[in-house]
Amino acid sequence: MVTALFEFCILVCLLFSTFATAFPSTRSVISTQRKFISQSFPSSKVSSITQVKNPKWTSKQVSTLDVYAAPFLKHRIPLPKDLATAIENRPSARDLGKMSPLERRANGQTVSGSNGQFVFPVRVGTPGQTLYLIFDTGSGDFWVWSWQMPRSLLQNHRASGYYNASLSSTAVQFTGQSFNIGYASGSVYGNVWLDTVYVDGDGVQIGVGDQPVECAQNVGGSFSSLPAVDGIMGLNTWVYDQESPNPQQTWLDFILSPGHLAAQVFTVALVRDGVGTMDFGYIDTNKYTGSIAYAPVRTVPNAPATGYWSFFWSGFAIGSRAYNTTSIPVLTDTGTNVVLLPQSIIKKYYADVAGAYQQSDGSWCFPCKSILPPFTFGIGQVKVVVPSKSFIFAELGLDKVNCYGALQATSESQFALFGTPFMNALFVVHDYGGNRLGFATRTKT
């Protein structure tokens, strides 16, 4: 799963323009036959992929209104009334600059955004061009910044932080293929090339030859303001991506096809403000304690899209309050930076937080010194506890006294959304072959 909005909150769809630093190969193909390549230790069919701290990342202040709106816009979830009103009536940057500190506080606080601080390195082409990507379980496409983007965007991006097919001896244009990924108010679009892609891990390098690489020719909104993030690796449950006219098998579905890795599974063990891992092909028993509680992946009624790693929890509890047995659909997403829960649950939660209050857009804040209760959700008969240290999003930038909550409200009739505050706190198993999700308590990091 920010500087202006989070990674999927696209504000505008920019007009098409192209800038080429060199002319790529004119070779092209009209079909692809991918090759699985693994460079590994003898008989190793597993891989642990470790994040790196992005060397080009810098912290910037982000509006809390944008923080709250981002998951709604990314997933096309209807906005709560107060949030929709706040977006419609938000003052311009020029008007904010004329306001007193008290007026600015009333019209929206800011927090320090951390999106893109920790990323996964991926090598594309021959020789390999290293790109820093967000691995996102809430989307399915693999796309990157490319040499074809406008000069103005490339100049503001990190040096060499984009793919250039002309520098790769294995690059071939995928004739007639294009992509256009639509978000709530914009898109990312471009053409498609085939090339060798390596994701380097401990034990095995997962390589795919003739992998479709969606090469952006323009991006809008948050992506244009994330100069240190070079693209997205989608890891949702889709079998096919959003290429046109012929959707292609996703990277994840291909590498987890039978016979490629030891098991059709990957796990997520992320760390708040630190280096996390994703393991492909196995479950590392050193990364969790106790047992793993599994829930089948189920389609969520009225969900805004398909492909989610989604399940139904069997109940919840706030702190030491009584456990409520209730079935609620839950979407999970490593590319979203807050947790959304139904309004009635959020109101009960913050009723137990001393000094908690709502901003005009409906989002929740609280004194940073307040004690937060843990949150428990059920997987069948198992109760999974998420520690409260995960529920502080960040200190508010204007007053330095209050904090912005990582738990926020969605409409009562909608589903819950588990973003990184929950994912950072738990060991999460994505059993692709078994079509199920597993949760366990993380080993202390």
Short mmCIF file of C-alpha atoms in Angstrom, two decimals:
data_model
loop_
_atom_site.label_atom_id
_atom_site.label_comp_id
_atom_site.label_asym_id
_atom_site.label_seq_id
_atom_site.Cartn_x
_atom_site.Cartn_y
_atom_site.Cartn_z
CA MET A 1 0.00 0.00 0.00
CA VAL A 2 1.86 8.71 0.23
CA THR A 3 2.69 12.29 -0.36
CA ALA A 4 -0.40 13.85 -1.92
CA LEU A 5 -2.74 10.89 -1.68
CA PHE A 6 -1.88 7.28 -1.06
CA GLU A 7 -0.74 5.10 -3.89
CA PHE A 8 -4.14 4.37 -5.40
CA CYS A 9 -5.96 7.66 -4.79
CA ILE A 10 -5.57 9.10 -8.29
CA LEU A 11 -6.85 12.66 -8.57
CA VAL A 12 -6.64 13.43 -12.27
CA CYS A 13 -6.18 11.63 -15.54
CA LEU A 14 -3.30 13.37 -17.29
CA LEU A 15 -3.32 13.92 -21.04
CA PHE A 16 -1.28 11.49 -23.09
CA SER A 17 2.23 12.50 -24.04
CA THR A 18 5.40 10.54 -24.63
CA PHE A 19 9.06 11.13 -24.03
CA ALA A 20 11.69 8.60 -25.13
CA THR A 21 15.27 8.71 -23.93
CA ALA A 22 16.20 6.18 -26.63
CA PHE A 23 14.51 4.17 -29.32
CA PRO A 24 13.84 0.64 -28.10
CA SER A 25 14.11 -2.49 -30.18
CA THR A 26 11.60 -2.75 -33.03
CA ARG A 27 11.20 -6.51 -32.45
CA SER A 28 7.67 -7.43 -31.45
CA VAL A 29 5.52 -10.48 -30.81
CA ILE A 30 1.80 -11.11 -30.79
CA SER A 31 1.77 -13.90 -28.19
CA THR A 32 3.85 -15.03 -25.24
CA GLN A 33 5.02 -18.29 -23.75
CA ARG A 34 6.47 -17.51 -20.36
CA LYS A 35 9.40 -19.40 -18.87
CA PHE A 36 9.92 -20.02 -15.16
CA ILE A 37 13.53 -19.44 -14.17
CA SER A 38 14.80 -20.16 -10.68
CA GLN A 39 18.41 -19.66 -9.66
CA SER A 40 18.62 -21.43 -6.33
CA PHE A 41 20.55 -23.53 -3.91
CA PRO A 42 20.22 -27.28 -4.65
CA SER A 43 16.60 -28.51 -4.35
CA SER A 44 15.43 -25.15 -2.99
CA LYS A 45 11.98 -24.14 -4.17
CA VAL A 46 11.22 -21.39 -1.67
CA SER A 47 12.07 -17.73 -1.50
CA SER A 48 11.99 -15.06 1.19
CA ILE A 49 11.79 -11.56 -0.28
CA THR A 50 13.01 -8.79 2.01
CA GLN A 51 12.06 -5.14 1.78
CA VAL A 52 14.70 -2.45 1.57
CA LYS A 53 14.61 1.07 2.91
CA ASN A 54 14.05 3.26 -0.09
CA PRO A 55 17.19 5.41 -0.51
CA LYS A 56 15.25 8.18 -2.27
CA TRP A 57 12.33 8.38 0.14
CA THR A 58 11.64 11.65 1.94
CA SER A 59 8.89 12.40 4.46
CA LYS A 60 6.20 14.89 3.50
CA GLN A 61 3.11 16.19 5.22
CA VAL A 62 -0.16 14.69 3.99
CA SER A 63 -3.67 15.95 4.62
CA THR A 64 -5.63 13.69 6.96
CA LEU A 65 -8.56 14.18 4.61
CA ASP A 66 -6.52 12.49 1.89
CA VAL A 67 -5.45 9.72 4.26
CA TYR A 68 -9.07 8.95 5.11
CA ALA A 69 -10.30 9.22 1.52
CA ALA A 70 -7.56 7.07 -0.07
CA PRO A 71 -8.98 3.57 0.60
CA PHE A 72 -12.46 4.65 -0.45
CA LEU A 73 -11.16 6.04 -3.74
CA LYS A 74 -8.80 3.14 -4.41
CA HIS A 75 -11.51 0.51 -3.94
CA ARG A 76 -14.44 2.61 -5.23
CA ILE A 77 -16.22 2.36 -1.89
CA PRO A 78 -19.04 4.92 -1.43
CA LEU A 79 -17.86 7.78 0.78
CA PRO A 80 -19.46 8.40 4.18
CA LYS A 81 -21.55 11.57 4.13
CA ASP A 82 -19.18 13.72 6.24
CA LEU A 83 -16.16 12.65 4.19
CA ALA A 84 -17.91 13.36 0.89
CA THR A 85 -18.96 16.80 2.14
CA ALA A 86 -15.42 17.60 3.31
CA ILE A 87 -13.94 16.66 -0.06
CA GLU A 88 -16.51 18.75 -1.89
CA ASN A 89 -15.89 21.78 0.32
CA ARG A 90 -12.15 21.49 0.91
CA PRO A 91 -10.32 24.81 0.65
CA SER A 92 -7.65 25.28 -1.97
CA ALA A 93 -3.98 25.31 -1.06
CA ARG A 94 -4.00 29.06 -1.69
CA ASP A 95 -6.90 29.60 0.71
CA LEU A 96 -5.21 27.41 3.35
CA GLY A 97 -2.10 29.55 3.10
CA LYS A 98 -4.13 32.62 4.07
CA MET A 99 -5.64 31.00 7.17
CA SER A 100 -4.46 31.31 10.73
CA PRO A 101 -3.10 28.14 12.43
CA LEU A 102 -6.43 27.77 14.25
CA GLU A 103 -8.39 28.06 10.99
CA ARG A 104 -6.08 25.57 9.27
CA ARG A 105 -6.56 23.13 12.15
CA ALA A 106 -10.32 23.41 11.75
CA ASN A 107 -10.03 22.76 8.02
CA GLY A 108 -7.91 19.64 8.23
CA GLN A 109 -4.77 18.46 9.95
CA THR A 110 -1.73 16.89 8.35
CA VAL A 111 0.41 13.88 9.19
CA SER A 112 3.79 12.67 8.04
CA GLY A 113 3.26 10.19 5.20
CA SER A 114 5.45 7.07 5.14
CA ASN A 115 4.18 5.29 2.01
CA GLY A 116 7.03 4.12 -0.18
CA GLN A 117 9.60 4.23 2.63
CA PHE A 118 10.04 0.45 2.52
CA VAL A 119 9.77 -1.28 -0.85
CA PHE A 120 10.68 -4.51 -2.65
CA PRO A 121 13.48 -4.47 -5.26
CA VAL A 122 12.71 -6.15 -8.59
CA ARG A 123 15.09 -6.55 -11.54
CA VAL A 124 13.69 -6.13 -15.06
CA GLY A 125 15.57 -6.81 -18.29
CA THR A 126 19.05 -7.97 -19.31
CA PRO A 127 21.17 -6.63 -17.72
CA GLY A 128 18.77 -6.13 -14.84
CA GLN A 129 17.33 -2.69 -14.13
CA THR A 130 16.48 -2.50 -10.43
CA LEU A 131 13.10 -0.96 -9.66
CA TYR A 132 11.57 -0.34 -6.22
CA LEU A 133 7.99 -1.58 -6.12
CA ILE A 134 5.08 -1.74 -3.72
CA PHE A 135 3.81 -5.33 -3.41
CA ASP A 136 0.05 -4.86 -3.24
CA THR A 137 -2.42 -7.64 -2.35
CA GLY A 138 -5.29 -5.28 -3.19
CA SER A 139 -4.62 -5.16 -6.95
CA GLY A 140 -3.56 -7.56 -9.70
CA ASP A 141 -1.47 -5.79 -12.35
CA PHE A 142 2.32 -5.50 -12.61
CA TRP A 143 3.16 -2.06 -13.97
CA VAL A 144 6.21 0.18 -13.84
CA TRP A 145 7.35 3.68 -14.68
CA SER A 146 8.89 3.62 -18.15
CA TRP A 147 11.10 5.61 -20.50
CA GLN A 148 7.97 6.57 -22.47
CA MET A 149 6.60 8.90 -19.78
CA PRO A 150 6.54 12.69 -20.10
CA ARG A 151 9.83 14.48 -19.49
CA SER A 152 8.31 16.50 -16.66
CA LEU A 153 7.48 13.35 -14.69
CA LEU A 154 10.79 11.60 -15.35
CA GLN A 155 12.75 14.67 -14.27
CA ASN A 156 11.01 14.61 -10.90
CA HIS A 157 11.44 10.85 -10.48
CA ARG A 158 14.48 9.23 -8.94
CA ALA A 159 17.44 8.73 -11.28
CA SER A 160 17.22 5.40 -13.15
CA GLY A 161 13.92 4.74 -11.36
CA TYR A 162 12.13 3.62 -14.48
CA TYR A 163 12.31 0.77 -16.97
CA ASN A 164 13.90 1.39 -20.37
CA ALA A 165 13.36 -1.41 -22.88
CA SER A 166 16.09 -0.05 -25.18
CA LEU A 167 18.67 -0.99 -22.55
CA SER A 168 17.57 -4.63 -22.36
CA SER A 169 18.69 -7.32 -24.82
CA THR A 170 15.70 -9.50 -23.88
CA ALA A 171 12.96 -6.88 -24.32
CA VAL A 172 10.31 -7.45 -26.99
CA GLN A 173 7.24 -5.32 -27.59
CA PHE A 174 3.96 -7.16 -27.09
CA THR A 175 2.23 -6.09 -30.29
CA GLY A 176 -1.23 -4.60 -29.89
CA GLN A 177 -1.34 -4.97 -26.10
CA SER A 178 -2.03 -2.02 -23.81
CA PHE A 179 -3.34 -1.37 -20.32
CA ASN A 180 -5.47 1.29 -18.74
CA ILE A 181 -6.02 0.84 -15.02
CA GLY A 182 -8.93 3.00 -13.95
CA TYR A 183 -9.20 4.29 -10.43
CA ALA A 184 -11.85 6.45 -8.81
CA SER A 185 -10.90 9.66 -10.61
CA GLY A 186 -8.03 8.85 -12.94
CA SER A 187 -5.94 6.17 -14.57
CA VAL A 188 -2.52 4.75 -15.30
CA TYR A 189 -2.03 3.64 -18.86
CA GLY A 190 0.52 2.55 -21.41
CA ASN A 191 1.71 -0.31 -23.61
CA VAL A 192 3.15 -3.74 -22.81
CA TRP A 193 6.60 -5.25 -23.31
CA LEU A 194 7.88 -8.74 -22.62
CA ASP A 195 11.10 -9.12 -20.67
CA THR A 196 12.85 -11.17 -18.01
CA VAL A 197 11.84 -10.27 -14.46
CA TYR A 198 13.68 -11.37 -11.30
CA VAL A 199 12.48 -11.05 -7.73
CA ASP A 200 15.53 -11.80 -5.59
CA GLY A 201 15.10 -13.72 -2.36
CA ASP A 202 17.02 -15.66 0.24
CA GLY A 203 17.33 -19.17 -1.16
CA VAL A 204 15.94 -18.69 -4.65
CA GLN A 205 15.67 -15.95 -7.23
CA ILE A 206 12.23 -16.13 -8.81
CA GLY A 207 12.72 -15.41 -12.48
CA VAL A 208 10.15 -15.26 -15.27
CA GLY A 209 11.18 -15.00 -18.91
CA ASP A 210 8.88 -13.19 -21.35
CA GLN A 211 6.91 -11.72 -18.46
CA PRO A 212 4.44 -9.04 -19.60
CA VAL A 213 5.61 -5.71 -18.17
CA GLU A 214 2.97 -2.98 -18.27
CA CYS A 215 4.96 0.13 -19.14
CA ALA A 216 3.30 3.35 -18.03
CA GLN A 217 3.19 6.16 -20.55
CA ASN A 218 1.52 8.47 -18.07
CA VAL A 219 0.40 8.41 -14.44
CA GLY A 220 -1.81 10.74 -12.43
CA GLY A 221 -2.41 11.82 -8.89
CA SER A 222 -0.47 10.17 -6.12
CA PHE A 223 1.90 8.20 -8.36
CA SER A 224 3.26 11.39 -9.92
CA SER A 225 4.06 12.66 -6.41
CA LEU A 226 5.80 9.47 -5.25
CA PRO A 227 9.21 10.02 -6.88
CA ALA A 228 10.81 7.08 -5.06
CA VAL A 229 8.29 4.37 -5.99
CA ASP A 230 8.76 2.84 -9.43
CA GLY A 231 5.58 0.80 -9.80
CA ILE A 232 3.25 -1.83 -8.39
CA MET A 233 3.37 -5.63 -8.21
CA GLY A 234 -0.24 -6.75 -7.83
CA LEU A 235 -0.78 -9.86 -5.70
CA ASN A 236 -4.54 -10.27 -5.56
CA THR A 237 -6.37 -13.46 -6.55
CA TRP A 238 -6.90 -12.62 -10.20
CA VAL A 239 -5.80 -15.19 -12.76
CA TYR A 240 -5.68 -12.56 -15.52
CA ASP A 241 -4.61 -8.92 -15.47
CA GLN A 242 -6.25 -5.87 -17.05
CA GLU A 243 -4.34 -5.83 -20.33
CA SER A 244 -6.27 -5.26 -23.53
CA PRO A 245 -7.39 -6.71 -25.88
CA ASN A 246 -6.06 -9.99 -24.40
CA PRO A 247 -5.73 -10.14 -20.58
CA GLN A 248 -2.64 -12.08 -19.50
CA GLN A 249 -1.95 -14.46 -16.64
CA THR A 250 -0.78 -12.46 -13.62
CA TRP A 251 2.77 -12.77 -12.30
CA LEU A 252 1.50 -14.30 -9.07
CA ASP A 253 -0.72 -16.90 -10.75
CA PHE A 254 2.19 -17.92 -12.98
CA ILE A 255 4.85 -18.30 -10.29
CA LEU A 256 2.43 -20.19 -8.02
CA SER A 257 1.43 -22.59 -10.78
CA PRO A 258 2.01 -26.25 -9.77
CA GLY A 259 5.64 -27.34 -9.99
CA HIS A 260 7.25 -23.91 -9.82
CA LEU A 261 7.62 -23.49 -6.06
CA ALA A 262 7.38 -25.95 -3.17
CA ALA A 263 3.84 -24.83 -2.29
CA GLN A 264 1.20 -22.56 -3.81
CA VAL A 265 1.39 -20.07 -0.98
CA PHE A 266 2.91 -16.75 0.04
CA THR A 267 3.05 -15.10 3.44
CA VAL A 268 3.23 -11.50 4.60
CA ALA A 269 5.23 -10.37 7.62
CA LEU A 270 5.45 -6.59 7.38
CA VAL A 271 6.89 -4.28 10.04
CA ARG A 272 5.67 -0.84 11.02
CA ASP A 273 8.39 1.66 10.09
CA GLY A 274 10.78 -1.20 9.40
CA VAL A 275 11.91 -3.89 6.98
CA GLY A 276 9.39 -6.66 6.39
CA THR A 277 9.30 -9.82 4.29
CA MET A 278 7.10 -11.75 1.90
CA ASP A 279 7.85 -15.45 1.57
CA PHE A 280 6.87 -17.39 -1.56
CA GLY A 281 6.49 -21.16 -1.69
CA TYR A 282 6.56 -21.93 2.04
CA ILE A 283 5.48 -20.93 5.56
CA ASP A 284 8.33 -19.94 7.88
CA THR A 285 7.47 -21.29 11.34
CA ASN A 286 10.00 -18.90 12.92
CA LYS A 287 7.85 -15.89 12.01
CA TYR A 288 4.79 -16.70 14.11
CA THR A 289 3.80 -18.24 17.42
CA GLY A 290 0.95 -20.62 18.21
CA SER A 291 -1.15 -21.96 15.35
CA ILE A 292 -2.49 -20.43 12.15
CA ALA A 293 -6.24 -19.84 11.99
CA TYR A 294 -7.61 -20.23 8.45
CA ALA A 295 -10.71 -18.82 6.80
CA PRO A 296 -11.84 -19.62 3.24
CA VAL A 297 -11.51 -16.81 0.72
CA ARG A 298 -15.06 -15.80 -0.10
CA THR A 299 -16.65 -13.37 -2.49
CA VAL A 300 -18.01 -10.32 -0.69
CA PRO A 301 -21.54 -9.30 -1.72
CA ASN A 302 -21.68 -5.78 -3.19
CA ALA A 303 -17.88 -5.52 -3.20
CA PRO A 304 -16.66 -2.81 -5.59
CA ALA A 305 -14.44 -5.24 -7.55
CA THR A 306 -13.22 -8.83 -7.73
CA GLY A 307 -9.97 -10.53 -6.80
CA TYR A 308 -9.87 -9.60 -3.12
CA TRP A 309 -8.24 -11.72 -0.47
CA SER A 310 -11.48 -11.53 1.50
CA PHE A 311 -13.11 -13.56 4.26
CA PHE A 312 -15.89 -13.36 6.84
CA TRP A 313 -14.92 -12.88 10.46
CA SER A 314 -16.99 -14.74 13.05
CA GLY A 315 -17.04 -11.99 15.69
CA PHE A 316 -15.11 -9.18 17.36
CA ALA A 317 -14.24 -7.68 20.73
CA ILE A 318 -12.87 -4.31 21.84
CA GLY A 319 -10.37 -4.46 24.67
CA SER A 320 -11.86 -6.39 27.58
CA ARG A 321 -15.44 -5.90 26.39
CA ALA A 322 -17.65 -8.92 25.67
CA TYR A 323 -17.10 -10.81 22.43
CA ASN A 324 -19.77 -10.13 19.79
CA THR A 325 -20.65 -13.08 17.58
CA THR A 326 -21.38 -11.62 14.16
CA SER A 327 -20.40 -12.40 10.58
CA ILE A 328 -18.88 -9.44 8.74
CA PRO A 329 -17.13 -9.53 5.34
CA VAL A 330 -13.54 -8.31 5.39
CA LEU A 331 -11.25 -7.22 2.53
CA THR A 332 -7.48 -7.34 3.12
CA ASP A 333 -4.94 -5.11 1.39
CA THR A 334 -1.21 -4.48 1.93
CA GLY A 335 -1.55 -1.37 -0.23
CA THR A 336 -3.93 0.49 2.09
CA ASN A 337 -2.64 2.41 5.08
CA VAL A 338 -5.66 2.48 7.39
CA VAL A 339 -8.25 0.00 8.69
CA LEU A 340 -11.92 0.63 7.95
CA LEU A 341 -14.59 -0.81 10.26
CA PRO A 342 -18.38 -0.27 10.37
CA GLN A 343 -19.37 2.99 12.10
CA SER A 344 -21.03 1.32 15.07
CA ILE A 345 -17.84 -0.64 15.88
CA ILE A 346 -15.63 2.43 15.49
CA LYS A 347 -17.85 4.48 17.82
CA LYS A 348 -17.64 1.76 20.47
CA TYR A 349 -13.89 1.57 20.05
CA TYR A 350 -13.21 5.29 20.48
CA ALA A 351 -15.71 5.49 23.34
CA ASP A 352 -13.01 3.62 25.27
CA VAL A 353 -10.24 6.07 24.28
CA ALA A 354 -9.92 9.07 26.60
CA GLY A 355 -10.22 12.37 24.74
CA ALA A 356 -11.03 10.85 21.35
CA TYR A 357 -12.81 13.20 18.96
CA GLN A 358 -13.93 13.42 15.34
CA GLN A 359 -12.79 15.92 12.74
CA SER A 360 -15.31 17.57 10.46
CA ASP A 361 -14.73 14.87 7.81
CA GLY A 362 -15.74 12.17 10.32
CA SER A 363 -12.25 10.79 10.95
CA TRP A 364 -11.08 10.02 14.47
CA CYS A 365 -8.20 11.51 16.47
CA PHE A 366 -7.14 11.24 20.11
CA PRO A 367 -4.50 12.53 22.52
CA CYS A 368 -1.26 10.70 21.80
CA LYS A 369 -0.89 9.87 25.51
CA SER A 370 -4.24 8.04 25.60
CA ILE A 371 -4.29 4.28 26.15
CA LEU A 372 -5.78 2.37 23.22
CA PRO A 373 -7.55 -0.97 23.64
CA PRO A 374 -6.54 -3.98 21.51
CA PHE A 375 -8.96 -5.33 18.90
CA THR A 376 -9.99 -8.97 18.54
CA PHE A 377 -11.60 -10.62 15.52
CA GLY A 378 -12.74 -14.18 15.08
CA ILE A 379 -11.72 -16.88 12.59
CA GLY A 380 -14.19 -19.64 13.27
CA GLN A 381 -13.69 -20.53 16.94
CA VAL A 382 -10.26 -18.85 17.11
CA LYS A 383 -9.89 -15.29 18.40
CA VAL A 384 -7.09 -13.26 16.85
CA VAL A 385 -5.85 -10.30 18.92
CA VAL A 386 -4.33 -7.25 17.23
CA PRO A 387 -2.22 -5.18 19.67
CA SER A 388 -3.11 -1.54 20.12
CA LYS A 389 0.35 -0.21 19.22
CA SER A 390 -0.72 -0.69 15.60
CA PHE A 391 -3.60 1.78 15.88
CA ILE A 392 -1.68 5.07 15.98
CA PHE A 393 -1.35 6.28 12.41
CA ALA A 394 0.81 9.32 13.15
CA GLU A 395 1.11 12.44 15.25
CA LEU A 396 -0.89 15.36 13.90
CA GLY A 397 1.42 17.86 12.28
CA LEU A 398 -0.14 21.10 13.55
CA ASP A 399 -0.69 20.59 17.26
CA LYS A 400 1.92 17.86 18.09
CA VAL A 401 -0.35 16.71 20.93
CA ASN A 402 -3.00 14.61 19.25
CA CYS A 403 -2.63 11.58 17.00
CA TYR A 404 -4.54 10.41 13.96
CA GLY A 405 -6.22 7.03 14.30
CA ALA A 406 -5.30 4.11 12.08
CA LEU A 407 -8.82 2.75 12.66
CA GLN A 408 -11.48 4.72 10.80
CA ALA A 409 -15.15 4.25 9.92
CA THR A 410 -16.92 3.12 6.81
CA SER A 411 -20.68 3.04 6.32
CA GLU A 412 -22.59 0.67 8.56
CA SER A 413 -23.85 -1.54 5.75
CA GLN A 414 -20.43 -1.97 4.12
CA PHE A 415 -17.62 -4.43 4.68
CA ALA A 416 -14.50 -4.02 6.80
CA LEU A 417 -11.08 -3.39 5.23
CA PHE A 418 -7.86 -4.61 6.87
CA GLY A 419 -4.97 -2.42 5.72
CA THR A 420 -1.37 -2.34 6.90
CA PRO A 421 -2.09 -1.48 10.59
CA PHE A 422 -3.51 -5.01 10.97
CA MET A 423 -1.19 -6.61 8.41
CA ASN A 424 1.88 -5.18 10.18
CA ALA A 425 0.78 -6.71 13.47
CA LEU A 426 0.04 -10.25 12.26
CA PHE A 427 1.56 -13.10 10.28
CA VAL A 428 -0.73 -13.53 7.26
CA VAL A 429 -0.80 -16.61 5.03
CA HIS A 430 -2.18 -16.31 1.49
CA ASP A 431 -2.86 -19.93 0.53
CA TYR A 432 -3.35 -19.57 -3.22
CA GLY A 433 -3.70 -23.28 -3.86
CA GLY A 434 -6.11 -23.80 -0.96
CA ASN A 435 -8.06 -20.57 -1.58
CA ARG A 436 -7.86 -19.49 2.05
CA LEU A 437 -6.35 -16.85 4.34
CA GLY A 438 -4.51 -17.61 7.55
CA PHE A 439 -3.72 -15.40 10.54
CA ALA A 440 -1.30 -15.96 13.41
CA THR A 441 0.45 -13.96 16.13
CA ARG A 442 3.75 -12.51 14.93
CA THR A 443 7.02 -13.44 16.48
CA LYS A 444 8.37 -10.34 18.19
CA THR A 445 10.45 -8.21 15.85
#
